[in-house]
Amino acid sequence: MFNKKKILITGGTGSFGNAFLEYLLKFNCTVNILSRDELKQHEMRVKFNSKKINFFLGDIRDKSAMEKAIIDVDYIFHAAALKQVPSCEFFPMEAVKTNVNGVNNLIDLAIKHKVKKIIALSTDKAVYPINAMGLSKSLMEKIIISRSRINKKNISMGIVRYGNVLFSRGSVLPLFINQAKQKKSLTLTDPNMTRFFITMHDAISLVIHAFKNVKNGETFILKAKSATMLDVAKIIKKIFKNNKKINILGPRHGEKTHETLATKYEIASSKETKKFF
């Protein structure tokens, strides 16, 4: 599938990039990692110590920096994004520059350099969005779908959408575990808040399923169960024998009480399998 291919992961120094790179290195392929974070690039360089990996320092907002990473690439897995809800609420135009303009830049260059396929990572926050992060990711999806209609022959583009990845960077679980280990009160924004949780293994399985099966402009959604954040906090307290009272902080800027994986209109027109929409 990936043997003798060149692959680009944008935002490749994040949690998904690290896990997916580990998967790709099983193949006889070359992997380009594009990101803005030189420290994390250095850490990955030391961690993987592989001649199969090329690192490119740059931002998807900057076409000239990104173009160097796309030359001769066969497939792109697009994970670069601004993902923190409060940060995007305070700086919405920064979310637009990265999550909206960035993907448009990526598609322009992918077409120019005859890339065969793009799989872009999206989020449940793009469904019925109420915050700047979700709105910008929803626009990212719309751009991919729109441009896939226009450019039908040269490149195949698809989207994967999922909820919270357990233990990923910025996930609440590492925070809860750290607080529980230190015998501190767990801090919770809203006990009634629900979130969809999946493992990194499930996220990668979804991406590979989409890569193998995508028809131009399709969105792939992994079926997942939701849990209340109060239940998650209680489980962590039980595991680490933390008897402190949970501290309720109140919702952060732009946070939804309940997320949704797909709109009712999408479900009505989707194909359902055992694991996916």
Coordinates of C-alpha atoms in Angstrom, one line a residue:
M1 CA 0.0 0.0 0.0
F2 CA 2.7 2.5 1.0
N3 CA 5.8 0.6 -0.3
K4 CA 8.0 2.8 -2.5
K5 CA 5.8 5.8 -1.9
K6 CA 6.6 9.2 -0.5
I7 CA 4.1 10.5 2.1
L8 CA 3.7 13.9 3.8
I9 CA 2.2 14.3 7.2
T10 CA 1.3 18.0 7.9
G11 CA 1.4 18.8 11.6
G12 CA 3.4 15.7 11.8
T13 CA 5.0 16.4 15.2
G14 CA 1.6 16.1 17.0
S15 CA 0.2 13.0 18.7
F16 CA -1.3 11.6 15.5
G17 CA 1.8 12.3 13.5
N18 CA 4.0 10.4 15.9
A19 CA 1.7 7.4 16.0
F20 CA 1.0 7.4 12.3
L21 CA 4.7 7.7 11.5
E22 CA 5.4 4.6 13.6
Y23 CA 2.9 2.8 11.5
L24 CA 4.3 4.0 8.2
L25 CA 7.8 3.0 9.1
K26 CA 6.8 -0.6 8.8
F27 CA 6.7 0.0 5.0
N28 CA 9.4 0.6 2.5
C29 CA 8.5 4.3 2.1
T30 CA 9.8 7.8 2.7
V31 CA 7.9 10.1 5.1
N32 CA 8.1 13.9 5.1
I33 CA 7.1 15.6 8.4
L34 CA 6.0 19.3 8.1
S35 CA 5.5 21.3 11.3
R36 CA 6.3 24.6 12.9
D37 CA 7.8 23.1 16.1
E38 CA 11.6 22.7 15.8
L39 CA 11.9 21.2 19.3
K40 CA 9.4 18.4 18.6
Q41 CA 11.1 17.8 15.3
H42 CA 14.4 17.3 17.1
E43 CA 12.7 15.0 19.6
M44 CA 11.2 12.9 16.8
R45 CA 14.5 12.8 15.0
V46 CA 16.2 11.3 18.1
K47 CA 13.3 9.0 18.9
F48 CA 12.9 7.4 15.4
N49 CA 16.5 7.8 14.2
S50 CA 15.5 6.7 10.7
K51 CA 16.8 7.7 7.2
K52 CA 13.2 7.2 5.9
I53 CA 12.1 10.5 7.5
N54 CA 12.7 14.0 6.2
F55 CA 11.8 17.0 8.4
F56 CA 10.6 20.3 7.0
L57 CA 10.2 23.3 9.2
G58 CA 7.3 25.5 8.0
D59 CA 3.7 26.5 8.4
I60 CA 0.8 25.5 6.2
R61 CA -0.1 29.2 6.0
D62 CA 3.1 29.7 4.0
K63 CA 3.0 28.2 0.5
S64 CA 6.7 28.6 -0.2
A65 CA 7.6 26.7 3.0
M66 CA 5.1 24.0 2.4
E67 CA 6.0 23.5 -1.2
K68 CA 9.4 22.1 -0.4
A69 CA 7.7 19.3 1.6
I70 CA 5.2 18.4 -1.2
I71 CA 7.6 18.0 -4.1
D72 CA 7.4 14.3 -5.4
V73 CA 4.9 13.3 -2.7
D74 CA 2.4 10.6 -3.5
Y75 CA 0.0 10.9 -0.6
I76 CA -0.8 13.6 2.0
F77 CA -2.2 13.1 5.5
H78 CA -3.3 16.5 6.7
A79 CA -3.2 16.8 10.5
A80 CA -2.0 20.4 10.9
A81 CA -4.5 22.6 12.7
L82 CA -5.2 25.0 15.5
K83 CA -7.2 22.7 17.8
Q84 CA -7.6 24.4 21.2
V85 CA -11.2 25.8 21.5
P86 CA -10.4 28.7 23.9
S87 CA -7.4 29.8 21.8
C88 CA -9.4 29.9 18.6
E89 CA -12.2 31.8 20.5
F90 CA -9.8 34.5 21.5
F91 CA -8.0 34.6 18.1
P92 CA -10.5 33.5 15.4
M93 CA -8.6 34.9 12.5
E94 CA -5.6 32.7 13.4
A95 CA -7.9 29.7 13.2
V96 CA -9.0 30.9 9.8
K97 CA -5.4 31.3 8.6
T98 CA -4.4 27.8 9.6
N99 CA -7.6 25.7 9.4
V100 CA -9.2 27.4 6.4
N101 CA -6.5 29.1 4.3
G102 CA -4.0 26.4 5.2
V103 CA -6.0 23.6 3.6
N104 CA -6.6 25.7 0.5
N105 CA -2.8 26.2 0.1
L106 CA -2.3 22.5 0.6
I107 CA -4.7 21.6 -2.2
D108 CA -3.2 24.2 -4.6
L109 CA 0.2 22.7 -4.1
A110 CA -1.0 19.1 -4.2
I111 CA -2.6 19.7 -7.6
K112 CA 0.5 21.5 -8.9
H113 CA 2.8 18.6 -7.9
K114 CA 0.3 15.9 -9.0
V115 CA -0.2 14.3 -5.5
K116 CA -2.5 11.3 -5.8
K117 CA -4.5 11.5 -2.6
I118 CA -5.2 13.7 0.4
I119 CA -6.8 12.5 3.6
A120 CA -7.6 15.4 6.0
L121 CA -8.3 15.0 9.7
S122 CA -11.4 16.8 11.1
T123 CA -13.3 16.8 14.4
D124 CA -16.8 16.4 15.8
K125 CA -16.6 20.1 16.7
A126 CA -17.2 20.8 13.0
V127 CA -20.7 19.4 13.4
Y128 CA -23.3 22.0 14.3
P129 CA -20.4 24.3 15.3
I130 CA -20.8 27.0 17.9
N131 CA -17.1 28.0 18.4
A132 CA -14.4 29.4 16.1
M133 CA -12.4 26.2 16.1
G134 CA -15.4 24.1 15.0
L135 CA -16.5 26.7 12.4
S136 CA -13.0 26.8 10.9
K137 CA -12.8 23.0 10.7
S138 CA -16.3 22.9 9.2
L139 CA -15.1 25.3 6.5
M140 CA -12.0 23.1 6.0
E141 CA -14.3 20.2 5.2
K142 CA -16.4 22.3 2.8
I143 CA -13.3 23.4 0.9
I144 CA -12.1 19.8 0.5
I145 CA -15.6 18.7 -0.7
S146 CA -16.0 21.7 -3.0
R147 CA -12.6 21.4 -4.6
S148 CA -13.0 17.6 -5.0
R149 CA -16.0 18.3 -7.2
I150 CA -13.9 20.7 -9.4
N151 CA -10.8 18.6 -9.6
K152 CA -12.1 15.1 -10.2
K153 CA -9.4 13.5 -12.3
N154 CA -6.0 14.3 -10.8
I155 CA -6.3 13.9 -7.1
S156 CA -8.6 12.1 -4.7
M157 CA -9.5 14.0 -1.5
G158 CA -11.3 12.7 1.6
I159 CA -12.0 13.6 5.2
V160 CA -12.0 11.6 8.5
R161 CA -14.0 12.9 11.5
Y162 CA -13.7 11.8 15.1
G163 CA -13.9 13.0 18.7
N164 CA -11.3 13.1 21.4
V165 CA -8.3 10.7 21.1
L166 CA -7.3 9.3 24.5
F167 CA -4.0 10.6 25.8
S168 CA -3.4 12.9 22.8
R169 CA -1.8 16.2 23.4
G170 CA -4.3 18.6 25.0
S171 CA -6.5 15.7 26.1
V172 CA -8.1 15.9 29.5
L173 CA -7.1 12.4 30.6
P174 CA -3.4 13.2 31.2
L175 CA -4.5 16.2 33.3
F176 CA -6.9 14.1 35.4
I177 CA -4.3 11.4 35.9
N178 CA -1.6 13.9 36.9
Q179 CA -4.0 15.5 39.4
A180 CA -5.1 12.1 40.8
K181 CA -1.5 10.9 41.2
Q182 CA -0.6 14.1 43.1
K183 CA -3.7 13.6 45.3
K184 CA -5.1 16.9 44.1
S185 CA -8.8 17.7 43.4
L186 CA -9.7 16.9 39.8
T187 CA -10.8 20.0 37.9
L188 CA -13.9 19.6 35.8
T189 CA -15.6 22.3 33.7
D190 CA -19.1 20.8 33.6
P191 CA -20.1 17.4 35.1
N192 CA -22.9 17.0 32.4
M193 CA -20.6 17.5 29.5
T194 CA -20.2 14.5 27.2
R195 CA -17.4 13.6 24.7
F196 CA -16.7 10.9 22.2
F197 CA -13.5 9.1 23.0
I198 CA -11.4 6.8 20.8
T199 CA -8.0 5.3 21.0
M200 CA -5.1 6.4 18.8
H201 CA -5.2 2.9 17.3
D202 CA -8.9 3.5 16.3
A203 CA -8.0 6.9 14.8
I204 CA -5.2 5.3 12.6
S205 CA -7.6 2.5 11.6
L206 CA -10.1 5.1 10.5
V207 CA -7.5 7.0 8.5
I208 CA -6.3 3.8 6.7
H209 CA -9.9 2.7 6.0
A210 CA -10.6 6.1 4.5
F211 CA -7.4 6.0 2.5
K212 CA -8.3 2.6 1.0
N213 CA -11.9 3.3 0.3
V214 CA -12.3 7.0 -0.4
K215 CA -14.2 8.3 -3.4
N216 CA -13.6 12.0 -4.1
G217 CA -15.0 14.3 -1.4
E218 CA -16.3 11.6 1.0
T219 CA -16.2 11.9 4.8
F220 CA -15.6 8.9 7.0
I221 CA -16.8 8.8 10.6
L222 CA -15.9 6.2 13.1
K223 CA -18.8 5.1 15.3
A224 CA -17.9 5.9 18.9
K225 CA -19.6 5.9 22.3
S226 CA -19.8 9.0 24.4
A227 CA -19.2 9.4 28.1
T228 CA -19.9 12.1 30.6
M229 CA -16.8 13.9 31.9
L230 CA -18.0 13.3 35.4
D231 CA -17.9 9.5 34.9
V232 CA -14.5 9.8 33.3
A233 CA -13.2 11.8 36.4
K234 CA -14.8 9.3 38.8
I235 CA -13.1 6.4 37.1
I236 CA -9.7 8.1 37.3
K237 CA -10.3 8.9 40.9
K238 CA -11.1 5.2 41.6
I239 CA -8.1 3.9 39.7
F240 CA -5.7 6.1 41.6
K241 CA -7.5 6.0 44.9
N242 CA -8.0 9.7 45.0
N243 CA -10.5 10.8 47.6
K244 CA -10.5 14.5 47.0
K245 CA -13.7 16.3 45.9
I246 CA -14.0 17.1 42.2
N247 CA -13.7 20.9 41.6
I248 CA -16.3 22.2 39.1
L249 CA -14.8 25.2 37.2
G250 CA -17.6 26.0 34.7
P251 CA -17.4 25.7 30.9
R252 CA -14.5 27.3 29.1
H253 CA -15.0 29.8 26.3
G254 CA -16.7 28.2 23.3
E255 CA -17.2 24.8 24.8
K256 CA -20.3 22.7 23.9
T257 CA -22.1 20.6 26.5
H258 CA -22.6 17.8 24.0
E259 CA -20.7 17.1 20.7
T260 CA -22.2 15.3 17.6
L261 CA -20.3 13.1 15.2
A262 CA -22.6 13.8 12.2
T263 CA -25.6 16.0 11.3
K264 CA -29.0 14.4 10.7
Y265 CA -28.7 15.4 7.0
E266 CA -25.4 13.6 6.7
I267 CA -26.7 10.5 8.4
A268 CA -29.7 10.4 6.0
S269 CA -27.4 10.4 3.0
S270 CA -24.7 8.2 4.4
K271 CA -23.7 4.6 3.9
E272 CA -23.5 2.7 7.2
T273 CA -21.2 -0.2 7.9
K274 CA -20.5 -2.0 11.2
K275 CA -17.9 0.4 12.3
F276 CA -18.3 3.5 10.1
F277 CA -20.5 6.1 8.5

